[in-house]
Short mmCIF file of N, CA, C and O in Angstrom, two decimals:
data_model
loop_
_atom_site.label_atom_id
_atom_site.label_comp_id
_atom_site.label_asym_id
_atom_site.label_seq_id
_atom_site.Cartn_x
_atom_site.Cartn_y
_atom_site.Cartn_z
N UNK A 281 -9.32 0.89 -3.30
CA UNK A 281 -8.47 0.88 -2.12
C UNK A 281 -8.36 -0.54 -1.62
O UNK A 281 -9.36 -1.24 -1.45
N UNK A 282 -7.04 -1.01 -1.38
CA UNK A 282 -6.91 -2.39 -0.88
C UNK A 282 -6.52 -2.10 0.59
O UNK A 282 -5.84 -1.09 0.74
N UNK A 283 -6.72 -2.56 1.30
CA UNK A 283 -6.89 -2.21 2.92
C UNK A 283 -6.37 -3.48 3.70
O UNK A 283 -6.40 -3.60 4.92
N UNK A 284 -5.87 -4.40 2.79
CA UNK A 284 -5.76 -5.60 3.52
C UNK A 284 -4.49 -6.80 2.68
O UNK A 284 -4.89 -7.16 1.57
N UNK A 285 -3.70 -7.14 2.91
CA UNK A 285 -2.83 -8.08 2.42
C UNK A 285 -3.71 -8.84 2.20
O UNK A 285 -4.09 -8.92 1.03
N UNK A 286 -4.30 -9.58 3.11
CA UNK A 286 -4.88 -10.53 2.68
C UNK A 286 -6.15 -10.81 1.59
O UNK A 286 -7.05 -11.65 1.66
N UNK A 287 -5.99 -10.20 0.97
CA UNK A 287 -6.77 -10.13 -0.37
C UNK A 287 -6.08 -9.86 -1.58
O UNK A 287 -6.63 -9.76 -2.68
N UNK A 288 -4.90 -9.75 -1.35
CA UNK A 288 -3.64 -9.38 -2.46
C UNK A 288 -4.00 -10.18 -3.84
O UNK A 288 -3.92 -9.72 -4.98
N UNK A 289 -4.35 -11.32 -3.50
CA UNK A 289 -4.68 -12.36 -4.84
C UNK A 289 -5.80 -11.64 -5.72
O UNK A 289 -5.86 -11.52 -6.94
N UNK A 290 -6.61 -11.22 -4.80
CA UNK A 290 -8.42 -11.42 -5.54
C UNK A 290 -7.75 -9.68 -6.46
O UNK A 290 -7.90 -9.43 -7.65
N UNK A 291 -7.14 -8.87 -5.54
CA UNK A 291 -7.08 -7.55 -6.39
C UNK A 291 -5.97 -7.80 -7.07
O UNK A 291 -5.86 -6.77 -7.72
N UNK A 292 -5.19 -8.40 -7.31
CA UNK A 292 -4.02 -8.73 -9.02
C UNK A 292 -4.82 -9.28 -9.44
O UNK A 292 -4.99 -8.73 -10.53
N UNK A 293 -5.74 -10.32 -9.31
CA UNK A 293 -6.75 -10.76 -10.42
C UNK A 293 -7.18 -9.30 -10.63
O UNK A 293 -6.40 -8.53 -11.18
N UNK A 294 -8.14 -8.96 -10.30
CA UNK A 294 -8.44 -7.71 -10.87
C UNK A 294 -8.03 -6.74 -11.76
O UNK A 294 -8.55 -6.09 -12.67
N UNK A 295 -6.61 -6.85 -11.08
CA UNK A 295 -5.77 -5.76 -12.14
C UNK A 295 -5.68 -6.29 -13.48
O UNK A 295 -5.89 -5.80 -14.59
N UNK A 296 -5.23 -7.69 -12.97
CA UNK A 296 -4.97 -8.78 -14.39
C UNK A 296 -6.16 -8.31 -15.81
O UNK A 296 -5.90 -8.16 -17.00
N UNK A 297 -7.32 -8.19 -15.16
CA UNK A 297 -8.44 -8.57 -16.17
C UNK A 297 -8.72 -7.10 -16.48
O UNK A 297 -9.53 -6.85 -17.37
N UNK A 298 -8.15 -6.15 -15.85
CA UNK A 298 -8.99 -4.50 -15.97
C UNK A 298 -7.80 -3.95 -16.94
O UNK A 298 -6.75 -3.61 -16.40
N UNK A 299 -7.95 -3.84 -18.51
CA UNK A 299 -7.32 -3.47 -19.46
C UNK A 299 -7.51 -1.91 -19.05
O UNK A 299 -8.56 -2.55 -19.09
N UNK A 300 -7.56 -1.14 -18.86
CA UNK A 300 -7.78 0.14 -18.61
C UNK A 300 -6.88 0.61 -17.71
O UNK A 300 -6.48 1.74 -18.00
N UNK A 301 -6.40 0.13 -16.68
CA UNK A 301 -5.12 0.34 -15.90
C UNK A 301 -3.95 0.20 -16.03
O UNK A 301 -3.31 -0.79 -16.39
N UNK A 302 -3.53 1.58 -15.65
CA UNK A 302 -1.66 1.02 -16.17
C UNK A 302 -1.25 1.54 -15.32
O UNK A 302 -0.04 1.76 -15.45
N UNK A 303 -1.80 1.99 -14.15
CA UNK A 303 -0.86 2.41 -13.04
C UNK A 303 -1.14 2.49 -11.35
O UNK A 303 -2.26 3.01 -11.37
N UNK A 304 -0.92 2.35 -10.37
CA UNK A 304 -1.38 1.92 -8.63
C UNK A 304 -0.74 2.99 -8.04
O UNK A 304 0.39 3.22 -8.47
N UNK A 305 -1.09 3.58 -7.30
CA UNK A 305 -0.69 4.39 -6.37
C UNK A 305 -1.06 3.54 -5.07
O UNK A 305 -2.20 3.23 -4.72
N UNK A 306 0.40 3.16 -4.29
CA UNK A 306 0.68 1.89 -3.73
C UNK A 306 0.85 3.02 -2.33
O UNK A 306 1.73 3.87 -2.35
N UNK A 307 0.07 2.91 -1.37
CA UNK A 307 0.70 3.48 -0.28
C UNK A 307 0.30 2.10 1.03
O UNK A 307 -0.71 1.80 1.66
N UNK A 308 1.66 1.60 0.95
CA UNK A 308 1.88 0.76 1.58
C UNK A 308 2.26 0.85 3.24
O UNK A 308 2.63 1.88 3.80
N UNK A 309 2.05 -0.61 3.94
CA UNK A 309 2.24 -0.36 5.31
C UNK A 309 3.83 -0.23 5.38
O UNK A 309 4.53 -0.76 4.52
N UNK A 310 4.31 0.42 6.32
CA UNK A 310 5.89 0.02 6.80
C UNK A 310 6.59 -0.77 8.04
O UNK A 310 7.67 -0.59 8.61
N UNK A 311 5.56 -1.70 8.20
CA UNK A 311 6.13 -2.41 9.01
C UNK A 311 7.37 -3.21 9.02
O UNK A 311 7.56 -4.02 9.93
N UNK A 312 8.28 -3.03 8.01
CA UNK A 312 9.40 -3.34 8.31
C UNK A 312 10.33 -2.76 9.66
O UNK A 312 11.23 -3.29 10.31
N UNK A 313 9.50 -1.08 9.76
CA UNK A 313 10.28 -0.78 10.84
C UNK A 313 9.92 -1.80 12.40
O UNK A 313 10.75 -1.82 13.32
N UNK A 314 9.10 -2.30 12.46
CA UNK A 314 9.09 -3.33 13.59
C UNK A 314 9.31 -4.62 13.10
O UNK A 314 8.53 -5.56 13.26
N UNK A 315 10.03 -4.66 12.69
CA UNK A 315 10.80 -6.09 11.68
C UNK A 315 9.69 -7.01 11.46
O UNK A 315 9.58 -8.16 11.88
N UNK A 316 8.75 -6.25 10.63
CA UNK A 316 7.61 -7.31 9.76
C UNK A 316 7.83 -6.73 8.18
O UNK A 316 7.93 -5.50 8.16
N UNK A 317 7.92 -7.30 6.99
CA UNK A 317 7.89 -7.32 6.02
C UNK A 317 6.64 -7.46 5.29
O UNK A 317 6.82 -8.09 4.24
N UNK A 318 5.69 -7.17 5.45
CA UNK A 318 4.25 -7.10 4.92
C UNK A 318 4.35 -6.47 3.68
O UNK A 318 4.32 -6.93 2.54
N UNK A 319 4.53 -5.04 4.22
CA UNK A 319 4.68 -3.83 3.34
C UNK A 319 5.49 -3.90 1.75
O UNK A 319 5.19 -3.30 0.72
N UNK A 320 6.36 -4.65 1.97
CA UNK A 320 7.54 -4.57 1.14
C UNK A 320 7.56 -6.09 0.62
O UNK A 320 8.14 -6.40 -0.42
N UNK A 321 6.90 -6.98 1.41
CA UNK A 321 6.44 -8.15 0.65
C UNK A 321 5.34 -8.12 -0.57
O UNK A 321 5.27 -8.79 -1.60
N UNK A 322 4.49 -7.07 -0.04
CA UNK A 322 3.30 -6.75 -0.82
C UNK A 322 3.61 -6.13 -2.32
O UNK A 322 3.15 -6.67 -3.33
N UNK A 323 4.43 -4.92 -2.39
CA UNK A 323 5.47 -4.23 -3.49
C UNK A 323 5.62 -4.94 -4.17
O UNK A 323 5.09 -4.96 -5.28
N UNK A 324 6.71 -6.11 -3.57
CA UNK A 324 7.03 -7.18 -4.19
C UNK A 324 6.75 -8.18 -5.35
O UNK A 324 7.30 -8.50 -6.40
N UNK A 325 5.56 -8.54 -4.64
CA UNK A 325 4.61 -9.08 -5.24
C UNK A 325 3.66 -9.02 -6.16
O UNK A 325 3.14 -9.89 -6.85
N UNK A 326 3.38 -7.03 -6.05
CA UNK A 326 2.55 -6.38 -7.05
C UNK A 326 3.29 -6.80 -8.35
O UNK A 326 2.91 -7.50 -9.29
N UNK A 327 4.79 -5.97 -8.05
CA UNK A 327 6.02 -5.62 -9.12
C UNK A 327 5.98 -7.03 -9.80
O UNK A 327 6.08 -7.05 -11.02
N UNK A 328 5.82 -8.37 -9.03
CA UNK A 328 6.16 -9.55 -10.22
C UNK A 328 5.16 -9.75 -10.73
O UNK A 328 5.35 -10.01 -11.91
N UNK A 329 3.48 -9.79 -10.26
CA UNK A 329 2.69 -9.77 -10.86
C UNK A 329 2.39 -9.38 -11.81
O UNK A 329 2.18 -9.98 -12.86
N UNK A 330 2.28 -7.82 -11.49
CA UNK A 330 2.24 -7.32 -12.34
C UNK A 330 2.69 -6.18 -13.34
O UNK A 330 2.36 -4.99 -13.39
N UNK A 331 3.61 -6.96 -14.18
CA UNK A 331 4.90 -6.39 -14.62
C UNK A 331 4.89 -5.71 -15.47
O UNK A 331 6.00 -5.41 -15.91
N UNK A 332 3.62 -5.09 -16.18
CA UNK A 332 3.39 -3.68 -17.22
C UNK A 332 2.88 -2.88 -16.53
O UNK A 332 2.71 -1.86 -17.20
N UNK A 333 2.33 -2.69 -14.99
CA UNK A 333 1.73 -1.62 -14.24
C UNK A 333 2.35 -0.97 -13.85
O UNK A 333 3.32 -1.63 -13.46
N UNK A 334 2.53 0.27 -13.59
CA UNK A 334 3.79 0.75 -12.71
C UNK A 334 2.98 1.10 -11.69
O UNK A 334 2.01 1.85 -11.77
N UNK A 335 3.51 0.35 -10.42
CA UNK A 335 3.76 0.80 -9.17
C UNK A 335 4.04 1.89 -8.64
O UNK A 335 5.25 2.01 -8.82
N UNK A 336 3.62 2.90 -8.00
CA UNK A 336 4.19 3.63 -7.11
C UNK A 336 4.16 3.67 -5.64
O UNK A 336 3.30 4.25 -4.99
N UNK A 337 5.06 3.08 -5.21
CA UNK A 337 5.61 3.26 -3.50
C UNK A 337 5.08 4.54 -3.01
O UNK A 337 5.99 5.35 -2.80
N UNK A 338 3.85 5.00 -2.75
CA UNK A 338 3.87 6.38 -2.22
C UNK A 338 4.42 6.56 -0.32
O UNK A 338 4.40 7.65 0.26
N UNK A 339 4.76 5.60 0.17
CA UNK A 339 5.24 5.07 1.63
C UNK A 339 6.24 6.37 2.25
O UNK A 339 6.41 6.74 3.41
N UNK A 340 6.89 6.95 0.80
CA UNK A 340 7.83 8.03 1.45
C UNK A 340 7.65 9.04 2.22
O UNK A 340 8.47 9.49 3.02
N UNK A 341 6.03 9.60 1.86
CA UNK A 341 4.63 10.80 2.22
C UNK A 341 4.77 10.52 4.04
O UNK A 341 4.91 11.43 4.86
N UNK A 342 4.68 9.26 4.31
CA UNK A 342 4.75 8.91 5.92
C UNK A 342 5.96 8.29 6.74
O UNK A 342 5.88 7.75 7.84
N UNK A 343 7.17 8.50 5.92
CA UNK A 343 8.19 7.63 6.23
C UNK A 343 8.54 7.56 7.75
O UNK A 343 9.59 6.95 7.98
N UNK A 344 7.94 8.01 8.72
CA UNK A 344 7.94 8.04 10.19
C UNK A 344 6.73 7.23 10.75
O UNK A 344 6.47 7.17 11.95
N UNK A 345 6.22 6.80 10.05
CA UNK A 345 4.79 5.84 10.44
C UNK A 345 5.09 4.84 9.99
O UNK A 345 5.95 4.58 9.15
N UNK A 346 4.10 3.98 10.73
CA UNK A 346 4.09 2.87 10.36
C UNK A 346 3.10 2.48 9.29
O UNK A 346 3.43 1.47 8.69
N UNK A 347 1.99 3.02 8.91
CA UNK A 347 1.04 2.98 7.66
C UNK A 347 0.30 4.58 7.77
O UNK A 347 0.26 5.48 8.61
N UNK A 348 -0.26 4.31 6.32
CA UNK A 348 -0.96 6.12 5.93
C UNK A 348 -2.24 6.17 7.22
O UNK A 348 -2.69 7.31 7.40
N UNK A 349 -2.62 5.47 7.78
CA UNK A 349 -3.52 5.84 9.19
C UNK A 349 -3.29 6.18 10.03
O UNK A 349 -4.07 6.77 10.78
N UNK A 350 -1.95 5.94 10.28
CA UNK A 350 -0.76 6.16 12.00
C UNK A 350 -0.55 7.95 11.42
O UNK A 350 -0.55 8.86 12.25
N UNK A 351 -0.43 8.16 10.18
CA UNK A 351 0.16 9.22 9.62
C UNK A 351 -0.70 10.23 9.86
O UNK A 351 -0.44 11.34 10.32
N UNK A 352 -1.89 9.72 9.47
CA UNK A 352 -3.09 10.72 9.54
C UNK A 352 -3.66 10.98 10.61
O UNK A 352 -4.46 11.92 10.72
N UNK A 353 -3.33 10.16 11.63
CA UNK A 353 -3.76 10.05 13.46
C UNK A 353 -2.85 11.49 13.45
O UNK A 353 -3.23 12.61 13.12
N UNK A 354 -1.87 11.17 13.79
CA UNK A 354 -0.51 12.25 14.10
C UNK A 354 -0.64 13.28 13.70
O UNK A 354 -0.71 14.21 14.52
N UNK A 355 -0.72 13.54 12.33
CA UNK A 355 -0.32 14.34 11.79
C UNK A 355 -1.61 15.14 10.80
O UNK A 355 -1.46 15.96 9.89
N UNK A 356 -2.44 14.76 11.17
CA UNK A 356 -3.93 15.64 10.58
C UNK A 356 -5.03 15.80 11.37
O UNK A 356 -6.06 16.46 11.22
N UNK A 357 -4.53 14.92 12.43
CA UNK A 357 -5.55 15.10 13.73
C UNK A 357 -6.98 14.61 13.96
O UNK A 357 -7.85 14.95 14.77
N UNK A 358 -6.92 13.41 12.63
CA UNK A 358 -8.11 12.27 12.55
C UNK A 358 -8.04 11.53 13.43
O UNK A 358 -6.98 11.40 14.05
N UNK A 359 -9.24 10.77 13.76
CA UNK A 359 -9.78 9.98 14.74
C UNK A 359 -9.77 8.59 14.07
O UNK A 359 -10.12 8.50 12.89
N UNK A 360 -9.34 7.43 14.83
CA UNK A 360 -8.81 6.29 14.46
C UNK A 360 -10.68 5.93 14.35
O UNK A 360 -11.51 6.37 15.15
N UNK A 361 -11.05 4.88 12.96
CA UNK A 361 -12.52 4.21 13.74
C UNK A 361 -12.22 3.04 13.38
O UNK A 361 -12.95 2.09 13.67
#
């Protein structure tokens, strides 16, 4: 689980070196809806990196949130910690 943009580098290294993976289940933030591009910068970035993995955008699951935590506050009735 990557929990943080800012570590985006250290986990594509990772991916880079882990022959055993060929695929991410990407559930990304959506802060584009408050006009930040994180989310979709991040995609981005996976997709050029790393260009034999396939990506999956799972973002659609919460498309009214702003990330899978806002989703799970709302809508499963978890407690933020």
């Amino acid at each position: 689980v990557l929990n943080s943009s800012a570590m985006i580098g250290r986990f594509i290294t990772y991916i880079q070196n882990s022959s055993n993976i060929s695929s991410i289940d990407y559930f990304r933030d959506r802060d584009e809806q408050e006009g930040k591009n994180t989310g979709l910068k991040t995609l981005t970035d996976l997709k050029e990196q790393l260009p034999a993995i396939e990506i999956n955008d799972k973002s659609e699951a919460y498309s009214e949130y702003k990330d899978l935590n806002e989703w799970l506050v709302s809508v499963r009735g978890y407690r933020q910690i």
